[in-house]
Amino acid sequence: MYDYVIVGAGSAGCVLAHRLSADPHCRVLLIEAGPRDYHPFIHMPAGLARLVNQRAVNWNYDTEPQAALDGRRLWWPRGKVLGGSSSINAMCYTRGVPGDYDDWARAGAEGWNWASVLPYFRRSEHNEHGADALHGGEGPLYVSDLRHRNLLSEAFVTAGVQAGLQANHDFNGPEQAGVGFYQVTQKDGARCSSAAAYLRPIRARRNLRVVTGVQVHRVLIEGGRATGVCYARRGIATTARAAREVLLCAGAVNSPQLLMLSGLGPADHLRAHGIDVHADLPGVGGNLQDHLDICTLFHTVPGVSYDRSNELAIAFHYFLRGHQGAGTSNIAEAGGFHRSPLARDERPDIQLHFVPAMLDNHGRHRLPGDGYTLHACFLRPRSRGTLRLRDANPLSTPLIDPAYLSDAEGFDLRMMVACARLSRDILAQPAFDAWRGAPIFPARDDLDDAGLIDFIRAKAETIYHPVGTCRMGAPDDDDAVLDPHLRVKGVDALRVIDASAMPTLPGGNTNAPVIMMAERAADLILDAAAP
């Protein structure tokens, strides 16, 4: 018996384990399907390029065929290891802008407006520049400037300014728009995942138990209350009981899957798979959103990109010379935010990530030669997809259909064309004259809109930000899965705390917002538990 059972030791789960187990009388169980974060390339930032094919730490999902993307199945990597996706991501620390969270509150997520969430961003953050009105200086999550910057990344920042974007040294400062170098979740040149920041310092707590390598099959629902979880360990079914609450932190794919396997979801869908319905929640698995990304690639002169770097030499230098050199690079070193002519309000609506290497199909397809890549994504897509059970087997992967570019007005596609055009404009600036070789993707640099649309349908991929499949909303919102306290409707003592709870995508990377959500959720949980 535990007080709290936390499912998923990712960005949110590690935060909750840290905060809830601070009370020595509170017994906490943290369950993770993946292994411990032993792999050395997790901790060497540049090692993320080698983690792409490490199936032991990745769920390796594939979407259903996407009609608007030439029928392709898109690869969705998600972290399956202590730290979750924060152990395999590119470590870019961005929050979005205040309007993103004010939108959440206007949509019914009371208490999640910018003024309410900023203190939790600050609580979590340990920025190397210290604290100010927008940044924290004492939190567990270290946020640092890059120790190593490639010459091509420097050229990108210069090119962005030449293209008319302003220089920006802090994307989480008073103004998000502009180009610059990302701050990264690193401490002393090593990855600072949620596991490293929140879990590692407290592993000695006697009231905290961490179990890895087991996958939860369902939440136990008894008398309308979540009382624990069932999982298999070494082939033996095991039950963990929760005296207070069960907390799902399994992510935008696994949390809705687990709810449906437990009888919480669209009733007709559950019955079709022979699952007894505990609560008819039509919103479970709906509202799926993701940032679709288009990459523009060019060849470059030999010897400057990371394409043919000596990985063993980089790792040797990194581990034996005190976390220095190219091993500290997060690969996506520079980037920016831009407000396109199509923007509907004052917020930037395009995000850029520049990579001084050729990335085709997430780096899984190695191209010959040397080059560089510019990612561009539309930050506020209107398309909405679904996640559904394949069957009632908890070990089966769910059916993931993001329905990319499916909005009725075709606005998402027009914005993707704007993304491709912006990328082409920046890479054509004089700053790249000394480095620019032949175009790779697209193979021509003079495509019209029709040609760019064909390019997007053939090559666009995820930038790894799925959210929304258990969204929170007002108590009287029938499609909302959670109330603003992240409690699952129709059942007691069960919350979902991860990216699936987001009503809409924030305008940036999602790791920092998930950590913020878990920090605030810890206060909500502890307030509810107080006598």
PDB file of C-alpha atoms in Angstrom, residues 285-383:
ATOM      1  CA  GLY A 285      -8.002  10.158 -27.030  1.00  0.00           C
ATOM      2  CA  GLY A 286      -9.471  13.119 -28.895  1.00  0.00           C
ATOM      3  CA  ASN A 287      -8.089  16.623 -29.423  1.00  0.00           C
ATOM      4  CA  LEU A 288      -4.699  15.219 -30.518  1.00  0.00           C
ATOM      5  CA  GLN A 289      -2.380  18.021 -31.649  1.00  0.00           C
ATOM      6  CA  ASP A 290       1.236  18.086 -32.766  1.00  0.00           C
ATOM      7  CA  HIS A 291       3.724  20.452 -34.352  1.00  0.00           C
ATOM      8  CA  LEU A 292       4.327  19.365 -37.942  1.00  0.00           C
ATOM      9  CA  ASP A 293       7.801  20.248 -39.171  1.00  0.00           C
ATOM     10  CA  ILE A 294       9.405  20.776 -42.573  1.00  0.00           C
ATOM     11  CA  CYS A 295      13.183  20.491 -43.024  1.00  0.00           C
ATOM     12  CA  THR A 296      15.227  22.363 -45.633  1.00  0.00           C
ATOM     13  CA  LEU A 297      18.660  20.821 -46.297  1.00  0.00           C
ATOM     14  CA  PHE A 298      21.771  22.084 -48.083  1.00  0.00           C
ATOM     15  CA  HIS A 299      25.183  20.601 -48.697  1.00  0.00           C
ATOM     16  CA  THR A 300      28.137  22.485 -47.247  1.00  0.00           C
ATOM     17  CA  VAL A 301      31.921  22.482 -47.452  1.00  0.00           C
ATOM     18  CA  PRO A 302      33.654  19.480 -45.847  1.00  0.00           C
ATOM     19  CA  GLY A 303      34.873  19.553 -42.279  1.00  0.00           C
ATOM     20  CA  VAL A 304      32.551  22.056 -40.577  1.00  0.00           C
ATOM     21  CA  SER A 305      29.266  20.168 -39.995  1.00  0.00           C
ATOM     22  CA  TYR A 306      28.737  17.320 -37.545  1.00  0.00           C
ATOM     23  CA  ASP A 307      27.983  14.807 -40.315  1.00  0.00           C
ATOM     24  CA  ARG A 308      31.354  13.073 -40.345  1.00  0.00           C
ATOM     25  CA  SER A 309      32.536  13.864 -36.850  1.00  0.00           C
ATOM     26  CA  ASN A 310      34.605  11.245 -35.065  1.00  0.00           C
ATOM     27  CA  GLU A 311      32.042  10.222 -32.476  1.00  0.00           C
ATOM     28  CA  LEU A 312      34.475   8.163 -30.415  1.00  0.00           C
ATOM     29  CA  ALA A 313      36.921  11.068 -30.235  1.00  0.00           C
ATOM     30  CA  ILE A 314      34.128  13.452 -29.229  1.00  0.00           C
ATOM     31  CA  ALA A 315      32.958  11.085 -26.492  1.00  0.00           C
ATOM     32  CA  PHE A 316      36.553  10.518 -25.287  1.00  0.00           C
ATOM     33  CA  HIS A 317      37.161  14.268 -25.069  1.00  0.00           C
ATOM     34  CA  TYR A 318      33.793  14.857 -23.403  1.00  0.00           C
ATOM     35  CA  PHE A 319      34.048  12.263 -20.651  1.00  0.00           C
ATOM     36  CA  LEU A 320      37.778  12.631 -19.933  1.00  0.00           C
ATOM     37  CA  ARG A 321      38.074  16.416 -20.214  1.00  0.00           C
ATOM     38  CA  GLY A 322      35.293  17.502 -17.891  1.00  0.00           C
ATOM     39  CA  HIS A 323      32.295  17.824 -20.212  1.00  0.00           C
ATOM     40  CA  GLN A 324      33.851  20.077 -22.833  1.00  0.00           C
ATOM     41  CA  GLY A 325      33.848  20.316 -26.616  1.00  0.00           C
ATOM     42  CA  ALA A 326      31.371  19.186 -29.242  1.00  0.00           C
ATOM     43  CA  GLY A 327      29.990  16.526 -26.904  1.00  0.00           C
ATOM     44  CA  THR A 328      28.144  19.292 -25.042  1.00  0.00           C
ATOM     45  CA  SER A 329      26.231  20.341 -28.172  1.00  0.00           C
ATOM     46  CA  ASN A 330      22.501  19.701 -28.242  1.00  0.00           C
ATOM     47  CA  ILE A 331      22.822  19.518 -32.072  1.00  0.00           C
ATOM     48  CA  ALA A 332      19.842  21.916 -32.510  1.00  0.00           C
ATOM     49  CA  GLU A 333      21.983  24.768 -31.211  1.00  0.00           C
ATOM     50  CA  ALA A 334      20.302  27.806 -32.760  1.00  0.00           C
ATOM     51  CA  GLY A 335      16.783  28.725 -33.759  1.00  0.00           C
ATOM     52  CA  GLY A 336      14.152  31.361 -33.521  1.00  0.00           C
ATOM     53  CA  PHE A 337      10.554  32.478 -33.577  1.00  0.00           C
ATOM     54  CA  HIS A 338       8.833  34.547 -36.258  1.00  0.00           C
ATOM     55  CA  ARG A 339       5.437  36.157 -36.722  1.00  0.00           C
ATOM     56  CA  SER A 340       4.339  35.364 -40.270  1.00  0.00           C
ATOM     57  CA  PRO A 341       2.117  37.588 -42.440  1.00  0.00           C
ATOM     58  CA  LEU A 342      -0.654  35.028 -41.833  1.00  0.00           C
ATOM     59  CA  ALA A 343      -0.536  35.397 -38.044  1.00  0.00           C
ATOM     60  CA  ARG A 344      -3.957  35.969 -36.441  1.00  0.00           C
ATOM     61  CA  ASP A 345      -2.602  37.813 -33.366  1.00  0.00           C
ATOM     62  CA  GLU A 346       0.611  39.322 -32.024  1.00  0.00           C
ATOM     63  CA  ARG A 347       2.260  36.001 -31.148  1.00  0.00           C
ATOM     64  CA  PRO A 348       5.014  34.415 -33.264  1.00  0.00           C
ATOM     65  CA  ASP A 349       3.535  31.491 -35.180  1.00  0.00           C
ATOM     66  CA  ILE A 350       6.651  29.834 -36.661  1.00  0.00           C
ATOM     67  CA  GLN A 351       9.493  28.184 -34.732  1.00  0.00           C
ATOM     68  CA  LEU A 352      12.909  27.375 -36.207  1.00  0.00           C
ATOM     69  CA  HIS A 353      15.554  24.850 -35.155  1.00  0.00           C
ATOM     70  CA  PHE A 354      18.895  24.948 -36.985  1.00  0.00           C
ATOM     71  CA  VAL A 355      21.077  21.820 -37.078  1.00  0.00           C
ATOM     72  CA  PRO A 356      24.655  21.887 -38.429  1.00  0.00           C
ATOM     73  CA  ALA A 357      24.214  18.427 -39.934  1.00  0.00           C
ATOM     74  CA  MET A 358      21.972  16.722 -42.483  1.00  0.00           C
ATOM     75  CA  LEU A 359      18.880  15.263 -40.851  1.00  0.00           C
ATOM     76  CA  ASP A 360      16.691  13.149 -43.087  1.00  0.00           C
ATOM     77  CA  ASN A 361      13.917  11.093 -41.485  1.00  0.00           C
ATOM     78  CA  HIS A 362      14.970  12.169 -37.983  1.00  0.00           C
ATOM     79  CA  GLY A 363      18.595  11.301 -38.684  1.00  0.00           C
ATOM     80  CA  ARG A 364      17.752   7.650 -39.294  1.00  0.00           C
ATOM     81  CA  HIS A 365      18.697   7.995 -42.976  1.00  0.00           C
ATOM     82  CA  ARG A 366      22.356   9.006 -43.232  1.00  0.00           C
ATOM     83  CA  LEU A 367      23.087  11.070 -46.318  1.00  0.00           C
ATOM     84  CA  PRO A 368      26.522  11.197 -47.969  1.00  0.00           C
ATOM     85  CA  GLY A 369      28.674  14.276 -47.618  1.00  0.00           C
ATOM     86  CA  ASP A 370      28.268  17.301 -45.362  1.00  0.00           C
ATOM     87  CA  GLY A 371      25.377  19.685 -44.882  1.00  0.00           C
ATOM     88  CA  TYR A 372      23.005  21.579 -42.638  1.00  0.00           C
ATOM     89  CA  THR A 373      19.291  21.488 -41.847  1.00  0.00           C
ATOM     90  CA  LEU A 374      16.718  24.118 -40.935  1.00  0.00           C
ATOM     91  CA  HIS A 375      13.534  22.883 -39.247  1.00  0.00           C
ATOM     92  CA  ALA A 376      10.419  25.060 -39.366  1.00  0.00           C
ATOM     93  CA  CYS A 377       7.041  24.370 -37.776  1.00  0.00           C
ATOM     94  CA  PHE A 378       3.687  26.115 -37.436  1.00  0.00           C
ATOM     95  CA  LEU A 379       3.093  26.655 -33.729  1.00  0.00           C
ATOM     96  CA  ARG A 380      -0.711  26.723 -33.548  1.00  0.00           C
ATOM     97  CA  PRO A 381      -2.149  24.100 -35.898  1.00  0.00           C
ATOM     98  CA  ARG A 382      -5.911  23.807 -36.259  1.00  0.00           C
ATOM     99  CA  SER A 383      -5.952  20.147 -37.260  1.00  0.00           C
TER     100      SER A 383
END
